[in-house]
């Protein structure tokens, strides 16, 4: 299912469609049926100059403004098989965090980020800022990084550690929200489960950040067709002691099971009353790449971050507000899920590394925190056979070895 497309008001000849090129609405060739034409990497950072066209651009979706070819090094494209959302609001943002007028000089606009805001299910609101060309979080001043959606700290020691997360960063891929289907993920998981396996850190009630590095393994079709199998590694807060859960990760292949390899990046927020659908923000085809990810919680607002460390490409940070009723800070989670209705897709060895969490202002590696192992078995009990096994390798790393489909 595809979201309704709101095109600029321009009539083109048969076979051609409207596209933003060099600040103007022009006609170009469609790459393929159902595929939107995209501006070049250079042109995508330019904005419409005409005042009338700028006003109309407020209704355009992120995909139409920025395109899916934003960062070829990461093999990234928009997610498919889900409902692409249109932005309800857009604005230009300067390095000081202030709004930049759409009629400002071209040089000023070129140095601005582009913020897009979306309405989400369950009373939540998402915003993401695509920074200007040349922006690098690992070298930007903390105030500039924060203006463009990156939560850089001011403390020198903390800033050095934060910048190290983005070592090698060289380009930003726009995050494009696309709603998937609702599921039964809000069900609590315990020591044994029929669809979760991994570790949970506990012992504190105020976990507010969780992070790890995760390789994209090679996937196989031994367990069935792509639309019948799925594996979804993720990190999150909650879900163990209550049905409140906020999570982010990636799903094997595509969101609709039309692809075996690669990963579709997603986040989700759930509680007993609201089983909201996952929100996909993009897809990468790069098997073997390492994705660094972390999420933070503060006063009902959650920041989601994905960075392809191998390619040096990061997706624009996603900030979602209105999530206080979904937050449970009693656990930090490091899980691979076999979603309900699917067999667990076979995968090569996958590793959760650089895994840790923050409670209050204290950061610790996963296995330096109190923790429990969650075992995914065929019947969700100790008597069941394991679908994969966990093996610790350091204070902040463990690997998972696939054993069976179901």
PDB file of C-alpha atoms in Angstrom, residues 63-306:
ATOM      1  CA  UNK A  63      10.557  11.169  -0.574  1.00  0.00           C
ATOM      2  CA  UNK A  64       9.630  13.763  -3.186  1.00  0.00           C
ATOM      3  CA  UNK A  65      11.878  16.442  -1.673  1.00  0.00           C
ATOM      4  CA  UNK A  66      14.991  14.372  -0.989  1.00  0.00           C
ATOM      5  CA  UNK A  67      14.801  11.193  -3.015  1.00  0.00           C
ATOM      6  CA  UNK A  68      15.998   7.684  -2.311  1.00  0.00           C
ATOM      7  CA  UNK A  69      19.482   8.040  -3.814  1.00  0.00           C
ATOM      8  CA  UNK A  70      20.820  10.142  -0.949  1.00  0.00           C
ATOM      9  CA  UNK A  71      23.686   7.852  -0.027  1.00  0.00           C
ATOM     10  CA  UNK A  72      24.684   5.119  -2.450  1.00  0.00           C
ATOM     11  CA  UNK A  73      27.583   4.022  -0.204  1.00  0.00           C
ATOM     12  CA  UNK A  74      25.082   2.540   2.244  1.00  0.00           C
ATOM     13  CA  UNK A  75      22.960   0.955  -0.485  1.00  0.00           C
ATOM     14  CA  UNK A  76      19.993   2.832   0.948  1.00  0.00           C
ATOM     15  CA  UNK A  77      16.501   3.143  -0.480  1.00  0.00           C
ATOM     16  CA  UNK A  78      13.129   4.024   1.069  1.00  0.00           C
ATOM     17  CA  UNK A  79      11.310   1.124   2.732  1.00  0.00           C
ATOM     18  CA  UNK A  80       8.712  -0.678   0.592  1.00  0.00           C
ATOM     19  CA  UNK A  81       5.452  -2.485   1.266  1.00  0.00           C
ATOM     20  CA  UNK A  82       4.400   0.037   3.892  1.00  0.00           C
ATOM     21  CA  UNK A  83       2.445   3.300   3.915  1.00  0.00           C
ATOM     22  CA  UNK A  84       4.742   6.242   3.222  1.00  0.00           C
ATOM     23  CA  UNK A  85       3.806   9.278   5.318  1.00  0.00           C
ATOM     24  CA  UNK A  86       3.622  12.843   4.069  1.00  0.00           C
ATOM     25  CA  UNK A  87       5.172  15.582   6.179  1.00  0.00           C
ATOM     26  CA  UNK A  88       2.642  17.837   7.900  1.00  0.00           C
ATOM     27  CA  UNK A  89       5.195  20.610   8.336  1.00  0.00           C
ATOM     28  CA  UNK A  90       8.599  21.561   6.915  1.00  0.00           C
ATOM     29  CA  UNK A  91      11.074  24.319   7.716  1.00  0.00           C
ATOM     30  CA  UNK A  92      14.682  25.329   7.174  1.00  0.00           C
ATOM     31  CA  UNK A  93      16.869  25.255  10.293  1.00  0.00           C
ATOM     32  CA  UNK A  94      20.107  27.173  10.757  1.00  0.00           C
ATOM     33  CA  UNK A  95      23.219  26.069  12.647  1.00  0.00           C
ATOM     34  CA  UNK A  96      21.937  28.095  15.613  1.00  0.00           C
ATOM     35  CA  UNK A  97      18.665  26.160  15.683  1.00  0.00           C
ATOM     36  CA  UNK A  98      16.623  29.113  14.468  1.00  0.00           C
ATOM     37  CA  UNK A  99      14.255  29.044  11.504  1.00  0.00           C
ATOM     38  CA  UNK A 100      15.747  30.246   8.215  1.00  0.00           C
ATOM     39  CA  UNK A 101      13.428  32.141   5.905  1.00  0.00           C
ATOM     40  CA  UNK A 102      12.668  30.347   2.622  1.00  0.00           C
ATOM     41  CA  UNK A 103      13.387  33.652   0.866  1.00  0.00           C
ATOM     42  CA  UNK A 104      16.843  34.023   2.437  1.00  0.00           C
ATOM     43  CA  UNK A 105      19.878  34.170   0.176  1.00  0.00           C
ATOM     44  CA  UNK A 106      20.742  30.917  -1.575  1.00  0.00           C
ATOM     45  CA  UNK A 107      24.053  30.658   0.302  1.00  0.00           C
ATOM     46  CA  UNK A 108      22.221  30.939   3.635  1.00  0.00           C
ATOM     47  CA  UNK A 109      19.663  28.318   2.642  1.00  0.00           C
ATOM     48  CA  UNK A 110      22.435  25.974   1.461  1.00  0.00           C
ATOM     49  CA  UNK A 111      23.885  25.947   4.982  1.00  0.00           C
ATOM     50  CA  UNK A 112      20.532  25.174   6.604  1.00  0.00           C
ATOM     51  CA  UNK A 113      19.100  21.812   7.595  1.00  0.00           C
ATOM     52  CA  UNK A 114      15.605  20.732   6.586  1.00  0.00           C
ATOM     53  CA  UNK A 115      13.207  19.655   9.310  1.00  0.00           C
ATOM     54  CA  UNK A 116      10.193  17.517   8.466  1.00  0.00           C
ATOM     55  CA  UNK A 117       7.404  16.740  10.939  1.00  0.00           C
ATOM     56  CA  UNK A 118       4.947  13.841  10.769  1.00  0.00           C
ATOM     57  CA  UNK A 119       1.902  12.675  12.716  1.00  0.00           C
ATOM     58  CA  UNK A 120       2.156   9.102  14.012  1.00  0.00           C
ATOM     59  CA  UNK A 121      -0.351   6.656  15.530  1.00  0.00           C
ATOM     60  CA  UNK A 122      -0.944   6.614  19.272  1.00  0.00           C
ATOM     61  CA  UNK A 123      -0.714  10.382  19.733  1.00  0.00           C
ATOM     62  CA  UNK A 124       2.974  10.656  18.800  1.00  0.00           C
ATOM     63  CA  UNK A 125       4.785  13.159  16.574  1.00  0.00           C
ATOM     64  CA  UNK A 126       7.988  12.498  14.648  1.00  0.00           C
ATOM     65  CA  UNK A 127      10.497  15.048  13.403  1.00  0.00           C
ATOM     66  CA  UNK A 128      13.771  14.587  11.547  1.00  0.00           C
ATOM     67  CA  UNK A 129      16.310  17.137  10.343  1.00  0.00           C
ATOM     68  CA  UNK A 130      18.387  16.488   7.231  1.00  0.00           C
ATOM     69  CA  UNK A 131      21.577  18.526   7.746  1.00  0.00           C
ATOM     70  CA  UNK A 132      23.245  20.474   4.930  1.00  0.00           C
ATOM     71  CA  UNK A 133      25.849  18.949   2.652  1.00  0.00           C
ATOM     72  CA  UNK A 134      29.224  18.645   4.323  1.00  0.00           C
ATOM     73  CA  UNK A 135      27.865  18.307   7.865  1.00  0.00           C
ATOM     74  CA  UNK A 136      29.873  15.912  10.035  1.00  0.00           C
ATOM     75  CA  UNK A 137      28.680  15.216  13.599  1.00  0.00           C
ATOM     76  CA  UNK A 138      32.144  14.093  14.705  1.00  0.00           C
ATOM     77  CA  UNK A 139      33.638  17.548  13.986  1.00  0.00           C
ATOM     78  CA  UNK A 140      30.656  19.899  14.386  1.00  0.00           C
ATOM     79  CA  UNK A 141      30.349  22.187  17.397  1.00  0.00           C
ATOM     80  CA  UNK A 142      27.926  20.710  19.953  1.00  0.00           C
ATOM     81  CA  UNK A 143      25.432  23.556  19.431  1.00  0.00           C
ATOM     82  CA  UNK A 144      25.461  22.979  15.671  1.00  0.00           C
ATOM     83  CA  UNK A 145      25.071  19.221  16.051  1.00  0.00           C
ATOM     84  CA  UNK A 146      22.084  19.707  18.362  1.00  0.00           C
ATOM     85  CA  UNK A 147      20.527  22.206  15.959  1.00  0.00           C
ATOM     86  CA  UNK A 148      20.530  19.463  13.313  1.00  0.00           C
ATOM     87  CA  UNK A 149      19.043  16.784  15.589  1.00  0.00           C
ATOM     88  CA  UNK A 150      22.205  15.143  16.962  1.00  0.00           C
ATOM     89  CA  UNK A 151      22.302  15.084  20.778  1.00  0.00           C
ATOM     90  CA  UNK A 152      25.941  16.135  21.291  1.00  0.00           C
ATOM     91  CA  UNK A 153      26.864  16.857  24.949  1.00  0.00           C
ATOM     92  CA  UNK A 154      28.887  19.886  26.105  1.00  0.00           C
ATOM     93  CA  UNK A 155      31.064  18.072  28.641  1.00  0.00           C
ATOM     94  CA  UNK A 156      34.474  17.574  26.930  1.00  0.00           C
ATOM     95  CA  UNK A 157      34.927  13.963  28.062  1.00  0.00           C
ATOM     96  CA  UNK A 158      31.367  12.991  27.165  1.00  0.00           C
ATOM     97  CA  UNK A 159      31.665  14.870  23.853  1.00  0.00           C
ATOM     98  CA  UNK A 160      34.804  12.926  22.900  1.00  0.00           C
ATOM     99  CA  UNK A 161      33.015   9.630  23.563  1.00  0.00           C
ATOM    100  CA  UNK A 162      29.944  10.820  21.647  1.00  0.00           C
ATOM    101  CA  UNK A 163      32.015  11.893  18.634  1.00  0.00           C
ATOM    102  CA  UNK A 164      33.705   8.508  18.592  1.00  0.00           C
ATOM    103  CA  UNK A 165      30.285   6.968  17.871  1.00  0.00           C
ATOM    104  CA  UNK A 166      30.356   8.800  14.546  1.00  0.00           C
ATOM    105  CA  UNK A 167      33.952   8.124  13.569  1.00  0.00           C
ATOM    106  CA  UNK A 168      34.190   8.004   9.772  1.00  0.00           C
ATOM    107  CA  UNK A 169      30.799   9.667   9.229  1.00  0.00           C
ATOM    108  CA  UNK A 170      30.601  11.357   5.832  1.00  0.00           C
ATOM    109  CA  UNK A 171      26.996  11.587   4.648  1.00  0.00           C
ATOM    110  CA  UNK A 172      23.392  11.668   5.846  1.00  0.00           C
ATOM    111  CA  UNK A 173      20.493   9.660   4.444  1.00  0.00           C
ATOM    112  CA  UNK A 174      17.037  11.215   4.986  1.00  0.00           C
ATOM    113  CA  UNK A 175      14.843   9.081   7.257  1.00  0.00           C
ATOM    114  CA  UNK A 176      11.523   8.442   5.477  1.00  0.00           C
ATOM    115  CA  UNK A 177       8.733   7.224   7.814  1.00  0.00           C
ATOM    116  CA  UNK A 178       6.650   4.395   6.388  1.00  0.00           C
ATOM    117  CA  UNK A 179       4.011   2.612   8.512  1.00  0.00           C
ATOM    118  CA  UNK A 180       4.022  -1.174   8.625  1.00  0.00           C
ATOM    119  CA  UNK A 181       1.339  -3.499   9.975  1.00  0.00           C
ATOM    120  CA  UNK A 182       0.403  -3.790  13.642  1.00  0.00           C
ATOM    121  CA  UNK A 183       1.383  -6.956  15.492  1.00  0.00           C
ATOM    122  CA  UNK A 184       1.376  -8.546  18.931  1.00  0.00           C
ATOM    123  CA  UNK A 185       4.730  -7.184  20.060  1.00  0.00           C
ATOM    124  CA  UNK A 186       3.213  -5.528  23.162  1.00  0.00           C
ATOM    125  CA  UNK A 187       3.020  -8.918  24.877  1.00  0.00           C
ATOM    126  CA  UNK A 188       5.522  -9.175  27.728  1.00  0.00           C
ATOM    127  CA  UNK A 189       8.518 -11.427  27.374  1.00  0.00           C
ATOM    128  CA  UNK A 190      10.192 -13.344  30.221  1.00  0.00           C
ATOM    129  CA  UNK A 191      13.089 -15.794  30.692  1.00  0.00           C
ATOM    130  CA  UNK A 192      11.698 -18.100  28.001  1.00  0.00           C
ATOM    131  CA  UNK A 193       9.832 -16.836  24.960  1.00  0.00           C
ATOM    132  CA  UNK A 194       8.311 -18.002  21.689  1.00  0.00           C
ATOM    133  CA  UNK A 195       9.517 -14.958  19.774  1.00  0.00           C
ATOM    134  CA  UNK A 196      12.325 -13.142  21.705  1.00  0.00           C
ATOM    135  CA  UNK A 197      15.894 -14.125  22.502  1.00  0.00           C
ATOM    136  CA  UNK A 198      18.942 -12.254  23.833  1.00  0.00           C
ATOM    137  CA  UNK A 199      19.686 -10.290  27.011  1.00  0.00           C
ATOM    138  CA  UNK A 200      18.022  -7.679  29.185  1.00  0.00           C
ATOM    139  CA  UNK A 201      19.875  -5.436  31.630  1.00  0.00           C
ATOM    140  CA  UNK A 202      17.924  -4.796  34.827  1.00  0.00           C
ATOM    141  CA  UNK A 203      18.603  -3.700  38.406  1.00  0.00           C
ATOM    142  CA  UNK A 204      17.644  -0.043  37.829  1.00  0.00           C
ATOM    143  CA  UNK A 205      14.377   1.805  37.280  1.00  0.00           C
ATOM    144  CA  UNK A 206      15.730   4.717  35.233  1.00  0.00           C
ATOM    145  CA  UNK A 207      17.392   3.328  32.112  1.00  0.00           C
ATOM    146  CA  UNK A 208      17.253   6.190  29.613  1.00  0.00           C
ATOM    147  CA  UNK A 209      19.672   5.163  26.860  1.00  0.00           C
ATOM    148  CA  UNK A 210      20.526   1.878  25.154  1.00  0.00           C
ATOM    149  CA  UNK A 211      23.067   1.288  22.381  1.00  0.00           C
ATOM    150  CA  UNK A 212      25.001  -1.325  20.405  1.00  0.00           C
ATOM    151  CA  UNK A 213      26.738  -2.154  17.124  1.00  0.00           C
ATOM    152  CA  UNK A 214      25.041  -4.852  15.035  1.00  0.00           C
ATOM    153  CA  UNK A 215      26.285  -6.581  11.899  1.00  0.00           C
ATOM    154  CA  UNK A 216      23.836  -7.286   9.077  1.00  0.00           C
ATOM    155  CA  UNK A 217      24.184 -11.066   8.682  1.00  0.00           C
ATOM    156  CA  UNK A 218      23.685 -13.102   5.552  1.00  0.00           C
ATOM    157  CA  UNK A 219      20.176 -14.553   5.375  1.00  0.00           C
ATOM    158  CA  UNK A 220      18.984 -17.841   3.864  1.00  0.00           C
ATOM    159  CA  UNK A 221      15.713 -19.261   2.521  1.00  0.00           C
ATOM    160  CA  UNK A 222      16.010 -22.672   4.251  1.00  0.00           C
ATOM    161  CA  UNK A 223      12.955 -21.929   6.405  1.00  0.00           C
ATOM    162  CA  UNK A 224      10.692 -20.879   3.547  1.00  0.00           C
ATOM    163  CA  UNK A 225       9.898 -18.021   1.198  1.00  0.00           C
ATOM    164  CA  UNK A 226      10.861 -14.453   2.089  1.00  0.00           C
ATOM    165  CA  UNK A 227       7.256 -13.567   2.965  1.00  0.00           C
ATOM    166  CA  UNK A 228       7.059 -16.493   5.416  1.00  0.00           C
ATOM    167  CA  UNK A 229      10.239 -15.922   7.429  1.00  0.00           C
ATOM    168  CA  UNK A 230      11.686 -12.963   9.331  1.00  0.00           C
ATOM    169  CA  UNK A 231      14.435 -12.126  11.834  1.00  0.00           C
ATOM    170  CA  UNK A 232      14.513  -8.767  13.605  1.00  0.00           C
ATOM    171  CA  UNK A 233      17.382  -7.846  15.961  1.00  0.00           C
ATOM    172  CA  UNK A 234      16.672  -4.765  18.097  1.00  0.00           C
ATOM    173  CA  UNK A 235      17.549  -2.750  21.184  1.00  0.00           C
ATOM    174  CA  UNK A 236      14.939  -1.196  23.450  1.00  0.00           C
ATOM    175  CA  UNK A 237      13.658  -0.048  26.818  1.00  0.00           C
ATOM    176  CA  UNK A 238      10.989  -1.998  28.715  1.00  0.00           C
ATOM    177  CA  UNK A 239       8.840  -4.981  27.733  1.00  0.00           C
ATOM    178  CA  UNK A 240      10.229  -7.354  30.371  1.00  0.00           C
ATOM    179  CA  UNK A 241       8.459  -6.151  33.515  1.00  0.00           C
ATOM    180  CA  UNK A 242       5.487  -4.572  31.736  1.00  0.00           C
ATOM    181  CA  UNK A 243       3.841  -4.325  28.315  1.00  0.00           C
ATOM    182  CA  UNK A 244       5.384  -0.877  27.783  1.00  0.00           C
ATOM    183  CA  UNK A 245       8.140  -1.086  25.189  1.00  0.00           C
ATOM    184  CA  UNK A 246      10.098   1.321  22.959  1.00  0.00           C
ATOM    185  CA  UNK A 247      12.456  -0.341  20.486  1.00  0.00           C
ATOM    186  CA  UNK A 248      14.544   0.179  17.358  1.00  0.00           C
ATOM    187  CA  UNK A 249      16.397  -2.184  15.065  1.00  0.00           C
ATOM    188  CA  UNK A 250      16.255  -3.730  11.618  1.00  0.00           C
ATOM    189  CA  UNK A 251      14.308  -6.530   9.961  1.00  0.00           C
ATOM    190  CA  UNK A 252      15.810  -9.090   7.594  1.00  0.00           C
ATOM    191  CA  UNK A 253      15.311  -8.199   3.947  1.00  0.00           C
ATOM    192  CA  UNK A 254      12.356  -5.961   3.192  1.00  0.00           C
ATOM    193  CA  UNK A 255       9.379  -5.034   5.355  1.00  0.00           C
ATOM    194  CA  UNK A 256       7.060  -7.157   3.181  1.00  0.00           C
ATOM    195  CA  UNK A 257       9.241 -10.218   2.668  1.00  0.00           C
ATOM    196  CA  UNK A 258      10.073  -9.533  -0.983  1.00  0.00           C
ATOM    197  CA  UNK A 259      13.847  -9.547  -0.412  1.00  0.00           C
ATOM    198  CA  UNK A 260      16.110 -12.104   1.257  1.00  0.00           C
ATOM    199  CA  UNK A 261      19.205  -9.994   1.998  1.00  0.00           C
ATOM    200  CA  UNK A 262      19.806  -6.579   3.518  1.00  0.00           C
ATOM    201  CA  UNK A 263      17.876  -4.878   6.298  1.00  0.00           C
ATOM    202  CA  UNK A 264      14.890  -2.562   6.771  1.00  0.00           C
ATOM    203  CA  UNK A 265      15.446  -0.094   9.631  1.00  0.00           C
ATOM    204  CA  UNK A 266      12.507   0.486  11.980  1.00  0.00           C
ATOM    205  CA  UNK A 267      11.349   1.667  15.386  1.00  0.00           C
ATOM    206  CA  UNK A 268       8.219   0.916  17.388  1.00  0.00           C
ATOM    207  CA  UNK A 269       6.485   2.022  20.597  1.00  0.00           C
ATOM    208  CA  UNK A 270       3.896  -0.130  22.339  1.00  0.00           C
ATOM    209  CA  UNK A 271       1.818  -0.559  25.466  1.00  0.00           C
ATOM    210  CA  UNK A 272      -1.123  -2.739  26.481  1.00  0.00           C
ATOM    211  CA  UNK A 273      -3.650  -0.277  25.063  1.00  0.00           C
ATOM    212  CA  UNK A 274      -1.846   0.669  21.835  1.00  0.00           C
ATOM    213  CA  UNK A 275      -0.230  -1.920  19.589  1.00  0.00           C
ATOM    214  CA  UNK A 276       1.094   0.617  17.143  1.00  0.00           C
ATOM    215  CA  UNK A 277       2.642  -0.468  13.830  1.00  0.00           C
ATOM    216  CA  UNK A 278       6.396  -0.394  13.289  1.00  0.00           C
ATOM    217  CA  UNK A 279       7.693   2.731  11.548  1.00  0.00           C
ATOM    218  CA  UNK A 280      10.265   1.932   8.850  1.00  0.00           C
ATOM    219  CA  UNK A 281      12.715   4.725   7.987  1.00  0.00           C
ATOM    220  CA  UNK A 282      14.761   3.135   5.203  1.00  0.00           C
ATOM    221  CA  UNK A 283      16.352   0.016   3.745  1.00  0.00           C
ATOM    222  CA  UNK A 284      19.964  -0.955   3.171  1.00  0.00           C
ATOM    223  CA  UNK A 285      21.197  -3.731   0.898  1.00  0.00           C
ATOM    224  CA  UNK A 286      24.638  -3.986   2.507  1.00  0.00           C
ATOM    225  CA  UNK A 287      25.099  -7.469   3.969  1.00  0.00           C
ATOM    226  CA  UNK A 288      28.054  -7.565   6.361  1.00  0.00           C
ATOM    227  CA  UNK A 289      27.957  -3.871   7.216  1.00  0.00           C
ATOM    228  CA  UNK A 290      27.924  -2.859  10.887  1.00  0.00           C
ATOM    229  CA  UNK A 291      25.051  -0.631  12.019  1.00  0.00           C
ATOM    230  CA  UNK A 292      25.637   1.464  15.136  1.00  0.00           C
ATOM    231  CA  UNK A 293      22.381   2.373  16.818  1.00  0.00           C
ATOM    232  CA  UNK A 294      21.310   4.078  19.997  1.00  0.00           C
ATOM    233  CA  UNK A 295      18.131   5.465  21.457  1.00  0.00           C
ATOM    234  CA  UNK A 296      17.597   7.958  24.269  1.00  0.00           C
ATOM    235  CA  UNK A 297      14.579   8.806  26.424  1.00  0.00           C
ATOM    236  CA  UNK A 298      13.822  12.098  28.205  1.00  0.00           C
ATOM    237  CA  UNK A 299      10.457  13.420  29.416  1.00  0.00           C
ATOM    238  CA  UNK A 300       8.328  11.627  26.836  1.00  0.00           C
ATOM    239  CA  UNK A 301      10.704  12.270  23.918  1.00  0.00           C
ATOM    240  CA  UNK A 302      12.773   9.522  22.280  1.00  0.00           C
ATOM    241  CA  UNK A 303      15.694   9.952  19.921  1.00  0.00           C
ATOM    242  CA  UNK A 304      16.464   7.112  17.469  1.00  0.00           C
ATOM    243  CA  UNK A 305      19.834   6.929  15.701  1.00  0.00           C
ATOM    244  CA  UNK A 306      21.217   4.564  13.042  1.00  0.00           C
TER     245      UNK A 306
END
